[in-house]
Short mmCIF file of C-alpha atoms in Angstrom, two decimals:
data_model
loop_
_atom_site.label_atom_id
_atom_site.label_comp_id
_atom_site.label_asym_id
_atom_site.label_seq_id
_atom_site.Cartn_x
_atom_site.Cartn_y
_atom_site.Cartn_z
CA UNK N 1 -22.54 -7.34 -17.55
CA UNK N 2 -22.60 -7.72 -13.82
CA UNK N 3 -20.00 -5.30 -11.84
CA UNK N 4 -18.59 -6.27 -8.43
CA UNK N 5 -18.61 -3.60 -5.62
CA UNK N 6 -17.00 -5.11 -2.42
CA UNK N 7 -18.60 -5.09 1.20
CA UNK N 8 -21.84 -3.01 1.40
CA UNK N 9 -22.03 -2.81 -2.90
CA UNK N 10 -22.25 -6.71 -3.70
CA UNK N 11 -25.31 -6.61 -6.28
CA UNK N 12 -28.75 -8.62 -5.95
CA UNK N 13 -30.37 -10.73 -8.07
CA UNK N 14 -26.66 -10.44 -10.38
CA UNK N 15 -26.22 -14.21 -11.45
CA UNK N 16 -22.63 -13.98 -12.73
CA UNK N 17 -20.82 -11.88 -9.74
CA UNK N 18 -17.99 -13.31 -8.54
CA UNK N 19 -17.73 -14.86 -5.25
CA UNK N 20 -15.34 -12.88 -3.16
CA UNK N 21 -11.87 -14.32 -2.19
CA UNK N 22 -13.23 -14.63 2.03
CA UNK N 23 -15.91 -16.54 0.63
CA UNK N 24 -14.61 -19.01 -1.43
CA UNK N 25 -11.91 -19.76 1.20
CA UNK N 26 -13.78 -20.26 3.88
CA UNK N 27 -10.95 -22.37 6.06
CA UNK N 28 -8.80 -19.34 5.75
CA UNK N 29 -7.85 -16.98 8.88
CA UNK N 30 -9.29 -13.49 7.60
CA UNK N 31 -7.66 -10.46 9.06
CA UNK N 32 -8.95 -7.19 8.75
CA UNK N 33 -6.63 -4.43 7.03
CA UNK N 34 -6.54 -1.51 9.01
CA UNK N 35 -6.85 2.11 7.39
CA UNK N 36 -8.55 3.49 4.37
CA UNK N 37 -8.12 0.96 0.95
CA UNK N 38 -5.48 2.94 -0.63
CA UNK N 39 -2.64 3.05 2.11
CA UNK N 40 -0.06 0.20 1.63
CA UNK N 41 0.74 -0.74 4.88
CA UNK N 42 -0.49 -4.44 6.42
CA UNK N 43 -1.52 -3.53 9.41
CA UNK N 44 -4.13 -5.51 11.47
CA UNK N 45 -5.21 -5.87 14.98
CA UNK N 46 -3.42 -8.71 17.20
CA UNK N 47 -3.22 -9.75 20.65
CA UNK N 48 0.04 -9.66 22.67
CA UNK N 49 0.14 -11.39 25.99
CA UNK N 50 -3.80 -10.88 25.88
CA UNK N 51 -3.80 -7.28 25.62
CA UNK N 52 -5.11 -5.82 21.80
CA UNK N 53 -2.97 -3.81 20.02
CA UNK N 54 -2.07 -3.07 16.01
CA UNK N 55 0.50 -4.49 14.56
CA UNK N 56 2.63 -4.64 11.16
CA UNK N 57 3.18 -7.96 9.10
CA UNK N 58 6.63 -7.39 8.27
CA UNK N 59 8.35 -10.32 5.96
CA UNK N 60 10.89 -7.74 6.06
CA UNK N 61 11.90 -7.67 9.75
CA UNK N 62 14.07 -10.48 10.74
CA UNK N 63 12.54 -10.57 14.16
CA UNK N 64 9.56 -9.91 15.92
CA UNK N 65 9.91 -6.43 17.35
CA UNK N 66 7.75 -4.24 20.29
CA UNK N 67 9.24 -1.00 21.81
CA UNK N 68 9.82 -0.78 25.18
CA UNK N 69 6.92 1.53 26.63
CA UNK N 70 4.66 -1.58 25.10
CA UNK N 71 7.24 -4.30 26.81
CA UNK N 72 6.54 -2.58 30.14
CA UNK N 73 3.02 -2.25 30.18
CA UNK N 74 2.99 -5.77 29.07
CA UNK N 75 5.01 -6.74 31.79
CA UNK N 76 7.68 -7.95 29.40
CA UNK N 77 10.98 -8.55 31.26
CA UNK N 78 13.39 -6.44 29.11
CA UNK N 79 16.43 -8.20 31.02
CA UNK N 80 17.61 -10.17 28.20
CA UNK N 81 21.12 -9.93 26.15
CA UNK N 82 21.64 -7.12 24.19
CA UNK N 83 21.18 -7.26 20.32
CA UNK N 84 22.19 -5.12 17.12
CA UNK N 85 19.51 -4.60 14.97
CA UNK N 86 19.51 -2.87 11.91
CA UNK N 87 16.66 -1.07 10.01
CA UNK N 88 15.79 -0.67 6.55
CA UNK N 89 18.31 2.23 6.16
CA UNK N 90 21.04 0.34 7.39
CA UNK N 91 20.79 2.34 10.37
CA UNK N 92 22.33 0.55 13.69
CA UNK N 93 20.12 0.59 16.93
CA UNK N 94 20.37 -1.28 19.90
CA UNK N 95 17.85 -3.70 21.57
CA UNK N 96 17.18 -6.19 24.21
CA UNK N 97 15.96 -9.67 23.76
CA UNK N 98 13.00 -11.05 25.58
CA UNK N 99 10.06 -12.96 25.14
CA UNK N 100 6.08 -12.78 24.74
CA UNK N 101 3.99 -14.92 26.60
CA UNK N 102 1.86 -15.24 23.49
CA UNK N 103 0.79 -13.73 20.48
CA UNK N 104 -2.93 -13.95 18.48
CA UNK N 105 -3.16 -13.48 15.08
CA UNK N 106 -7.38 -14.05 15.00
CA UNK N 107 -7.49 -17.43 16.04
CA UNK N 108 -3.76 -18.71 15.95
CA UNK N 109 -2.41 -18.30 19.07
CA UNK N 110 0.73 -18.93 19.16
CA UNK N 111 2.86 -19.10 23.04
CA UNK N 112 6.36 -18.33 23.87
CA UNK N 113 7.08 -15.66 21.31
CA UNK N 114 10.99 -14.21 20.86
CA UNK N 115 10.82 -10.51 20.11
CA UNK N 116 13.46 -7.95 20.18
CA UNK N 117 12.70 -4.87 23.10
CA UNK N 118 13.17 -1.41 20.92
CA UNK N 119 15.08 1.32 22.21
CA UNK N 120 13.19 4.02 24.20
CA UNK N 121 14.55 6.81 21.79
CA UNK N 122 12.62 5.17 18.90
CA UNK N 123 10.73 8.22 17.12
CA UNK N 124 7.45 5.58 17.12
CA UNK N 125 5.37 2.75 18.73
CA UNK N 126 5.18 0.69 16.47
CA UNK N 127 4.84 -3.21 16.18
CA UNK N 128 6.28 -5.64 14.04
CA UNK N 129 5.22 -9.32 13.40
CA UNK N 130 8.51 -10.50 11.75
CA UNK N 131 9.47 -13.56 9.21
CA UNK N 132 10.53 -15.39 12.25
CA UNK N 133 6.85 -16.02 12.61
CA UNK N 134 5.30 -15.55 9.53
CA UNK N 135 7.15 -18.00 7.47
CA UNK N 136 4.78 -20.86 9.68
CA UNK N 137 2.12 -19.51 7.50
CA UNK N 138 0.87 -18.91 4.37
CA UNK N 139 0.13 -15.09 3.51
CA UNK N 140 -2.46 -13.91 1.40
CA UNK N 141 -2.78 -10.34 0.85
CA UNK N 142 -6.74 -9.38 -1.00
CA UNK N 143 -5.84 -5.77 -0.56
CA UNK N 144 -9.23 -5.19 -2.79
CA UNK N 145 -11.05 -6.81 -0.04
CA UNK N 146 -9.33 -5.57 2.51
CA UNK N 147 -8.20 -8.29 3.93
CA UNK N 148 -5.26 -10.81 4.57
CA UNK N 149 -5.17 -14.30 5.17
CA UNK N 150 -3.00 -16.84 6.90
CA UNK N 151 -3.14 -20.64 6.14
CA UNK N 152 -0.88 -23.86 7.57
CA UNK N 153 2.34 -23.84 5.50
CA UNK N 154 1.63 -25.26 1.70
CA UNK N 155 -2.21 -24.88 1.69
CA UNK N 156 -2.57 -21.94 -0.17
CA UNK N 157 -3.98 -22.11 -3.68
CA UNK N 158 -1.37 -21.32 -6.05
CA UNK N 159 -3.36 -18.58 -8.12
CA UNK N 160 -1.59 -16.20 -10.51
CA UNK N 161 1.82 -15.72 -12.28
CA UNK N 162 4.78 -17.54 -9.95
CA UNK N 163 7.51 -15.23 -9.38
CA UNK N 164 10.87 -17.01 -7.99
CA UNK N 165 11.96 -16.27 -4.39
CA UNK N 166 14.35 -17.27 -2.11
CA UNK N 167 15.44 -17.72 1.41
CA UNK N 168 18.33 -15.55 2.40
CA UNK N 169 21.43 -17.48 4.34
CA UNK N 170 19.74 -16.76 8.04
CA UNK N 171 16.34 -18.56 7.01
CA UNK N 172 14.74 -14.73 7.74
CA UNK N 173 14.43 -12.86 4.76
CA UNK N 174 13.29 -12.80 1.39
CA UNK N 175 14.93 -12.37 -1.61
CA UNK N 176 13.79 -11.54 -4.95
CA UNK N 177 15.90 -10.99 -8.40
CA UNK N 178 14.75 -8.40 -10.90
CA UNK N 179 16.07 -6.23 -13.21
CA UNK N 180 14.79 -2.73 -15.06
CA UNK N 181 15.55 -1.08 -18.23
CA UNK N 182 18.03 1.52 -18.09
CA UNK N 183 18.99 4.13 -20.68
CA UNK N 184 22.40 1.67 -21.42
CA UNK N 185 21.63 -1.77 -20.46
CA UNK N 186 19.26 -3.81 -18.09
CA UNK N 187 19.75 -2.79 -14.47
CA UNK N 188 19.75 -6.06 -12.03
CA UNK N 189 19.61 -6.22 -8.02
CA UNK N 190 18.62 -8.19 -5.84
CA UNK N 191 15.25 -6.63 -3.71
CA UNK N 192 14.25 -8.14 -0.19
CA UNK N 193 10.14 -8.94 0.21
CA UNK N 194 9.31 -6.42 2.46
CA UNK N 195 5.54 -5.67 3.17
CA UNK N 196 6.83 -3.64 5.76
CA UNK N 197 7.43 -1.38 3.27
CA UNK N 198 5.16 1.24 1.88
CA UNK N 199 7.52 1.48 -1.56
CA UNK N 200 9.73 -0.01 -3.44
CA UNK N 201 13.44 1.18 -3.35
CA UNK N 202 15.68 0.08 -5.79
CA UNK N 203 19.85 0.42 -4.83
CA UNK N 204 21.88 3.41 -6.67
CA UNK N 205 24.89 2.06 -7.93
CA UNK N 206 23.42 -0.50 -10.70
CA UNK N 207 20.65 2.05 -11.32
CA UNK N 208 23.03 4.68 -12.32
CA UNK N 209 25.33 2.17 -14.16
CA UNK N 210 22.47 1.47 -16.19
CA UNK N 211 20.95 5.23 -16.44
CA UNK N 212 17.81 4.41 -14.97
CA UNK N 213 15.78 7.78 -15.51
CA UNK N 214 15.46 9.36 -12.11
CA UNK N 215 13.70 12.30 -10.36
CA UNK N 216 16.44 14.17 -8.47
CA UNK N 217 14.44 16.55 -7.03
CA UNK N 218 12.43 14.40 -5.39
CA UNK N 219 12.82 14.47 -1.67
CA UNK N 220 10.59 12.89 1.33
CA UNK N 221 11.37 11.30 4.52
CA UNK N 222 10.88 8.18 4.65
CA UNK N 223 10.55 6.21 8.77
CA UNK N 224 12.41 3.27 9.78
CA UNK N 225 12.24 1.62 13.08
CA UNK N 226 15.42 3.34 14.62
CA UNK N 227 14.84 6.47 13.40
CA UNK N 228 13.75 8.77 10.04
CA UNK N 229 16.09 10.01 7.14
CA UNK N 230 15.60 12.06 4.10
CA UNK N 231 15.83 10.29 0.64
CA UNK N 232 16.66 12.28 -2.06
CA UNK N 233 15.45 11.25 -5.66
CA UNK N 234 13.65 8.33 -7.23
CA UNK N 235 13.76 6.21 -9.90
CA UNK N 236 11.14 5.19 -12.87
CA UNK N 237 11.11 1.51 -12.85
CA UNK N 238 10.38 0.39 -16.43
CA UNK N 239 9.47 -2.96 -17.02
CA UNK N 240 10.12 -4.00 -13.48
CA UNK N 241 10.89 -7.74 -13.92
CA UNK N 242 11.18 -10.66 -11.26
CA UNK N 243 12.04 -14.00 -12.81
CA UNK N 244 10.47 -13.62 -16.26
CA UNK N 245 7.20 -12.01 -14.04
CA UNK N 246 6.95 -8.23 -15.61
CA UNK N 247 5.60 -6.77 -12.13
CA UNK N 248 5.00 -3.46 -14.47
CA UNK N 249 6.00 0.01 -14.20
CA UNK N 250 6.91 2.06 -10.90
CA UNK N 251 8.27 4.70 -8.90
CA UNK N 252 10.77 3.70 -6.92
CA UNK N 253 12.69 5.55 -3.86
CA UNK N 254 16.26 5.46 -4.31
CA UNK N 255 17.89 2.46 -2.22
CA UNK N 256 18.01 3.72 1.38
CA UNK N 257 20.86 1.96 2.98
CA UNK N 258 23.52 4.11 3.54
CA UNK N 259 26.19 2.22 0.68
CA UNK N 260 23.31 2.04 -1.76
CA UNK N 261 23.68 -1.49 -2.10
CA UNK N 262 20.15 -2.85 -1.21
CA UNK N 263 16.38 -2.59 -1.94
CA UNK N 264 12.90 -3.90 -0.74
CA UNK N 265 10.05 -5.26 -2.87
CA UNK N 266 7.70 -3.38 -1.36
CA UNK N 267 3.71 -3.06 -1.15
CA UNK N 268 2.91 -0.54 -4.22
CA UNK N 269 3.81 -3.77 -5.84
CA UNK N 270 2.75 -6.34 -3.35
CA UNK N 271 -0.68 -4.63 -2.72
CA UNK N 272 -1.47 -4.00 -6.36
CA UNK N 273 -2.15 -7.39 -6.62
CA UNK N 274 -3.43 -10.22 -4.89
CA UNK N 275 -0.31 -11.49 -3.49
CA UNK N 276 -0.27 -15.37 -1.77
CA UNK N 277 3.42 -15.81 -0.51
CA UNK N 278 3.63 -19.49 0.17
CA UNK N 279 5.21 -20.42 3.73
CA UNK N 280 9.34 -20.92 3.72
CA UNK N 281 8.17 -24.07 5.46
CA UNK N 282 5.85 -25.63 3.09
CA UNK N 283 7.25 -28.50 0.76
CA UNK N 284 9.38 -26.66 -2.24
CA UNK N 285 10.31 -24.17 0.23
CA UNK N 286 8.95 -20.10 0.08
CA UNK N 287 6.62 -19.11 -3.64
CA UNK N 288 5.33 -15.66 -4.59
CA UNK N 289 2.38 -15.20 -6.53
CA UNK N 290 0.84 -12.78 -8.18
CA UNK N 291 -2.81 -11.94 -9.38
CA UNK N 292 -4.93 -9.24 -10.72
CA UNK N 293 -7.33 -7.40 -8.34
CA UNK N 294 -10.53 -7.45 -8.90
CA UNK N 295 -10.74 -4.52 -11.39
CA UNK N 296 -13.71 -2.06 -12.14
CA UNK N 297 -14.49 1.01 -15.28
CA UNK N 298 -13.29 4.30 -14.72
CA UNK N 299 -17.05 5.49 -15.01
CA UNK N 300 -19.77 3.34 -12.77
CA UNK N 301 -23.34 4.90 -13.21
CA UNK N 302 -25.80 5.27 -10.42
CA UNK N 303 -27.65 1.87 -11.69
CA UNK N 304 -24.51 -0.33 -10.47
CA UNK N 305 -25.11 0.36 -7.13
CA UNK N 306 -28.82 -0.21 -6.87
CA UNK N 307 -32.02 1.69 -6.86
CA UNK N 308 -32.15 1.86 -3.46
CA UNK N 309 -29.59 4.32 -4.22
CA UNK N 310 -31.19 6.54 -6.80
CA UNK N 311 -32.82 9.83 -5.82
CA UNK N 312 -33.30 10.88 -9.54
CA UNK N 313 -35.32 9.48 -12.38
CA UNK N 314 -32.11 10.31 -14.42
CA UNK N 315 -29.55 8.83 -12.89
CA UNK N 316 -28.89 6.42 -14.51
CA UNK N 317 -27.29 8.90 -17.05
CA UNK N 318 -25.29 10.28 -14.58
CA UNK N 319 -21.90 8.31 -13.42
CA UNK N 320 -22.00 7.97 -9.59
CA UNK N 321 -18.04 7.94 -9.90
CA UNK N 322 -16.12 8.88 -12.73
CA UNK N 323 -11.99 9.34 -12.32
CA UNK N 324 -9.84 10.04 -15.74
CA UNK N 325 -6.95 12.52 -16.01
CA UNK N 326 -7.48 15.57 -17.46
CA UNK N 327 -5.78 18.73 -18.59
CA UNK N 328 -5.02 21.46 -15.65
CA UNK N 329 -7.13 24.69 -16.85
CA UNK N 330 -8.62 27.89 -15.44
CA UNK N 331 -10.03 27.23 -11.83
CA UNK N 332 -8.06 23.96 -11.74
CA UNK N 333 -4.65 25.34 -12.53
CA UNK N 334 -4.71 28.02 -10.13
CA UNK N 335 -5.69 26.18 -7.74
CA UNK N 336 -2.95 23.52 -8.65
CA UNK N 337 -0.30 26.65 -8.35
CA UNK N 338 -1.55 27.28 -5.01
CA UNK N 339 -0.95 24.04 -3.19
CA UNK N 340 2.73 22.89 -4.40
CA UNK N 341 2.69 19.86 -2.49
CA UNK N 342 2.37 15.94 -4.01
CA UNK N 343 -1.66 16.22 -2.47
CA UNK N 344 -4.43 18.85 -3.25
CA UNK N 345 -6.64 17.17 -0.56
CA UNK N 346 -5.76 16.06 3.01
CA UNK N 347 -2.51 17.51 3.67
CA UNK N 348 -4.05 20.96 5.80
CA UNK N 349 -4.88 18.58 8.34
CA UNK N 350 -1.97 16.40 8.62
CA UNK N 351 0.43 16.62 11.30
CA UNK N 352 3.18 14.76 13.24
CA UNK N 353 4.84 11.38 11.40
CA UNK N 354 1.92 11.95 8.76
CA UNK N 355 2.84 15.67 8.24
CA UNK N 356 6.59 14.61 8.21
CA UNK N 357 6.35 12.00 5.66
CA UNK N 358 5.11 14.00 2.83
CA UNK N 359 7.73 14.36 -0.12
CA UNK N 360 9.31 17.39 0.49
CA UNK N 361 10.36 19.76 -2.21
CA UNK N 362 8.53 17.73 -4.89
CA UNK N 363 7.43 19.54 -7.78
CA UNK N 364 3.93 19.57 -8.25
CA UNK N 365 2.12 19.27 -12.03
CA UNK N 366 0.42 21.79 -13.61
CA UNK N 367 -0.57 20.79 -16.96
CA UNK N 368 -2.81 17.53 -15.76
CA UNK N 369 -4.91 16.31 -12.72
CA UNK N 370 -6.65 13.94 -11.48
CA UNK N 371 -10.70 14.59 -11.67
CA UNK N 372 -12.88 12.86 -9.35
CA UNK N 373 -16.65 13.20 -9.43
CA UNK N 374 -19.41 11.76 -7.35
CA UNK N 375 -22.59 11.69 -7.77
CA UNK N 376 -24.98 13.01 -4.83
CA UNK N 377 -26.81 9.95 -4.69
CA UNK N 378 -23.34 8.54 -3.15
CA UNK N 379 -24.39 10.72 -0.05
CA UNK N 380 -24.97 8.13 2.32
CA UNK N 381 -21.75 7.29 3.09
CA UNK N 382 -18.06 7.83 3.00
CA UNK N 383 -16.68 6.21 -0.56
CA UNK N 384 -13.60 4.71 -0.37
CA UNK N 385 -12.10 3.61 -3.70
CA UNK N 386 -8.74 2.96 -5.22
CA UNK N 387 -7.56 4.13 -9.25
CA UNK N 388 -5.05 2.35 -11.00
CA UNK N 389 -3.19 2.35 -14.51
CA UNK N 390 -5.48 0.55 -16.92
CA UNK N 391 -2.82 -0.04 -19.28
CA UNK N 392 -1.79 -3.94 -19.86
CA UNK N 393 1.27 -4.85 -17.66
CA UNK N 394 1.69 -1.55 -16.83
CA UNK N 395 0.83 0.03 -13.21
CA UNK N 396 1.50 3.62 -13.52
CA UNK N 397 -0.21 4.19 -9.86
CA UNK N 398 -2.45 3.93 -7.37
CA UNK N 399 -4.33 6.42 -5.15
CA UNK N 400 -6.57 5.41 -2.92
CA UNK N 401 -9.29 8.09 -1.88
CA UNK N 402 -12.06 8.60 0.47
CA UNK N 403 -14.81 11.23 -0.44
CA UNK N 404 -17.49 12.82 1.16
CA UNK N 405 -20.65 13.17 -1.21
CA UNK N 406 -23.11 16.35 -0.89
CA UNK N 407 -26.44 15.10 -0.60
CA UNK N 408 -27.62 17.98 -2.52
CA UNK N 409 -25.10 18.71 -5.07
CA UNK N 410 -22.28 16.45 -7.38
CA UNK N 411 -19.27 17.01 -5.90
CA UNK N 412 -15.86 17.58 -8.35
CA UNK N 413 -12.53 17.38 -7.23
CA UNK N 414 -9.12 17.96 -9.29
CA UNK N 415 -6.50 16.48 -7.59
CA UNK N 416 -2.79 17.12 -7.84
CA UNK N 417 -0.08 14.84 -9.70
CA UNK N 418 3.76 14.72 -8.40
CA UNK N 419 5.95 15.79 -11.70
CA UNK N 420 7.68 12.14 -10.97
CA UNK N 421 4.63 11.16 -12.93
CA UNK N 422 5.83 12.36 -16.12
CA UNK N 423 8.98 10.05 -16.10
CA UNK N 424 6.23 6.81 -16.69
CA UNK N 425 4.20 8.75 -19.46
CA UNK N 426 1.07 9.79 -17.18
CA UNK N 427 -1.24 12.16 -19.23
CA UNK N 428 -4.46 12.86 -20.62
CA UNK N 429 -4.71 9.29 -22.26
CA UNK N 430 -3.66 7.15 -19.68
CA UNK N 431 -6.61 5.11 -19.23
CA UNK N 432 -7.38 4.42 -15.37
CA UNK N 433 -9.50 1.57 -13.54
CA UNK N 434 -11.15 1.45 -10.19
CA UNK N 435 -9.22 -1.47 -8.86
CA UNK N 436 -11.54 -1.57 -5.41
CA UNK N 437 -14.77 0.22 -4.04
CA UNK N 438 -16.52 0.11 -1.02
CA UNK N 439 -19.43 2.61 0.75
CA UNK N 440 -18.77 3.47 4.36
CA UNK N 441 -17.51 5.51 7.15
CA UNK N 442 -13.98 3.44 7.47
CA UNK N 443 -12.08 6.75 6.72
CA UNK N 444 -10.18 8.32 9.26
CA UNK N 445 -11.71 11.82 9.35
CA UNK N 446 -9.00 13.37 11.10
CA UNK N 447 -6.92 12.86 7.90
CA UNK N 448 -9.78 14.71 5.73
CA UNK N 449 -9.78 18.32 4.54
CA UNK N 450 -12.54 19.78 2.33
CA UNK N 451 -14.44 16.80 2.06
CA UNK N 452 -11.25 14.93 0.66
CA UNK N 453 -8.52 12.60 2.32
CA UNK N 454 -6.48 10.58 0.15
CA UNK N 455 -3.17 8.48 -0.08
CA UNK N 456 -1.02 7.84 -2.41
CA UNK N 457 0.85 4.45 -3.01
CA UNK N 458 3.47 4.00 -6.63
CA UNK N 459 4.38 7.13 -7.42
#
């Protein structure tokens, strides 16, 4: 049976690979996803007024938004009215209206561009493409192929299990029913579409009703556009369902506006699938759909990727990546003591927003980890790959990693679990996937510490 690696590891001579997603939609506006595979953020590379820059697709932002120090080296003309904006913690910030002279997204250009002017206070530069533009397209997020996609309203193909959505009363947002179990009864809310967010949140009051098992001790700080604020606890979304559509199980931050009222559907969910959201515009108004990612064995020997690979006559009997959960012992577990945050690899070399976002406080396992091996024949490259919950319906988590291989030696790595884990049955059995693969140097070294930088999305 043929396996597919994506980019560089597509196999020759393989008669039954599939065709990637870029390929078979060829009419389709590809955008690059910036950042290693496993960080669930759609970011990609725009132009604003001619000038490159990054930018955020953000179904959750009511408007297009740029701050200021970007408005003036634009030459934006930040004279406009004054406008209220609110983030996703409720929190109430003040802009200015003004307007782009255009905005790229690849090829679609698009002129005359409302956005609001962020205040100069704003902890970040960041920029957000809101629902005021994106519902003229068609979105199609192939987070496995690290890409996403924009089409003319309605000409997306309609793959995967339709989950019901709905415009809210302004024509700008989102919204998405589901519901969870609870210890008492079902808990129900209401969740806005938000792939501006990293994670889910899911609002207190009917998950306590309901006695939705939760993680108190959880804490991390979590970054809106008008400022930061610490979250305490999170919840174990069982059986998260939208519309009949079980979207599986999660970890979900407590609902961060300040009454607890509201949530986001955000991209641990989005990005563990391949998500088309259809244009608000399109005939029938705004669909979500939802379809597996292009999934992968736990164990891939050396002979997947090639013999152009292969350094040993016995490689073949050696897995070139192998990920399973196993228990914490000896070496491993004192290691695990030692570093009590969420992340055995990475975090030494953090600092600033990334440094600041870490959960804080959150217990660390010590009776399981995550083992990753590579083989040395992997030692071309940098491998980027995300693991997933093999489990049917179920998505426990994803991590996505990058790895340096030794030329010379396999390289092991036991990587730490957060004790939120527990709460959606992670152990020793859980059976994992590689949900996508690719060989390169992509990674962001700066983020890398012993040989290991990785992100986790879910839990």
């Amino acid at each position: 049976m043929c396996l597919v690696m994506i980019a560089a590891l597509l196999l020759a001579g393989c008669a039954d690979v599939p065709v990637p997603v870029t390929q078979q939609l060829t009419d389709v506006e590809w955008l690059p996803l910036l950042g290693p595979p496993g960080r669930p953020r759609v970011e990609v590379a725009v132009l604003l007024n001619g000038r490159p820059t990054r930018a955020i697709l953000d179904t959750g932002a009511m408007s297009s938004a740029i701050p200021l120090a970007l408005a003036k080296r634009l030459g934006v003309d930040v004279d406009g009215d004054a406008v209220t904006i609110v983030d996703a913690h409720g929190t109430v910030a003040r802009g200015q209206l003004a307007t782009l002279e255009s905005l790229a997204l690849g090829r679609q250009w698009i002129d005359h561009v409302p956005v609001v002017v962020l205040p100069a206070e704003q902890e970040r530069e960041v920029v957000l493409i809101g629902y005021d533009v994106l519902r003229h397209f068609d979105i199609l997020l192939v987070h496995d192929e690290g890409v996403v996609g924009l089409l003319p309203p309605g000409k997306a193909p309609a793959t995967g299990a339709s989950v019901p959505v709905r415009l809210d009363p302004t024509g700008r947002a989102l919204h998405v029913d589901v519901e969870v179990d609870g210890r008492s009864h079902r808990a129900r809310s209401t969740l806005v579409l938000d792939t501006g967010a990293d994670a889910t949140t899911f609002p207190s009051a009917p998950a306590m009703l309901a006695g939705v098992d939760a993680d108190l001790r959880f804490r991390a700080t979590t970054i809106g556009v008008a400022g930061s604020k610490q979250e305490p606890g999170r919840y174990a979304l069982r059986s998260l369902q939208a519309g009949g559509v079980d979207l599986g199980n999660i970890l979900a931050w407590e609902g961060i506006t300040d009454d607890g009222t509201s949530g986001l559907l955000g991209n641990d969910v989005l990005l563990s699938h391949r998500t088309t959201l259809v244009s608000a515009d399109a005939p029938g108004g705004p669909r979500l759909f939802l379809a597996p990612l292009t999934t992968l064995p736990s164990t891939l020997s050396c002979s997947t990727f090639g013999q152009r690979r292969l350094d040993s006559d016995h490689a073949d009997a050696t897995p070139c990546v192998q990920v399973r959960v196993i228990a914490a012992e000896g070496a491993d577990l004192e290691a695990l003591r030692l570093n009590r945050t969420w992340n055995s690899g990475g975090t030494a070399a953090l600092s600033g927003e990334a440094l600041e976002s870490l959960p804080r406080r959150a217990r660390q396992r010590d009776d399981v980890c995550l083992e990753v091996k590579l083989h040395h024949a992997m030692a071309r490259d940098r491998v980027q790959f995300v693991v997933g919950d093999a489990t049917d319906g179920a998505f426990v988590m994803t991590l996505g990693i990058a790895m340096k291989a030794d030329p010379q030696h396999d390289r092991r790595h036991c990587l730490g679990l957060p004790e939120s884990t527990r709460l959606l049955g992670l152990g020793r059995d859980t059976p994992l996937t590689l949900r996508s693969l690719r060989v390169d140097d992509g990674a962001d070294g700066t983020l890398c510490d012993a040989d290991v930088c990785s992100w986790y999305h879910g839990p």
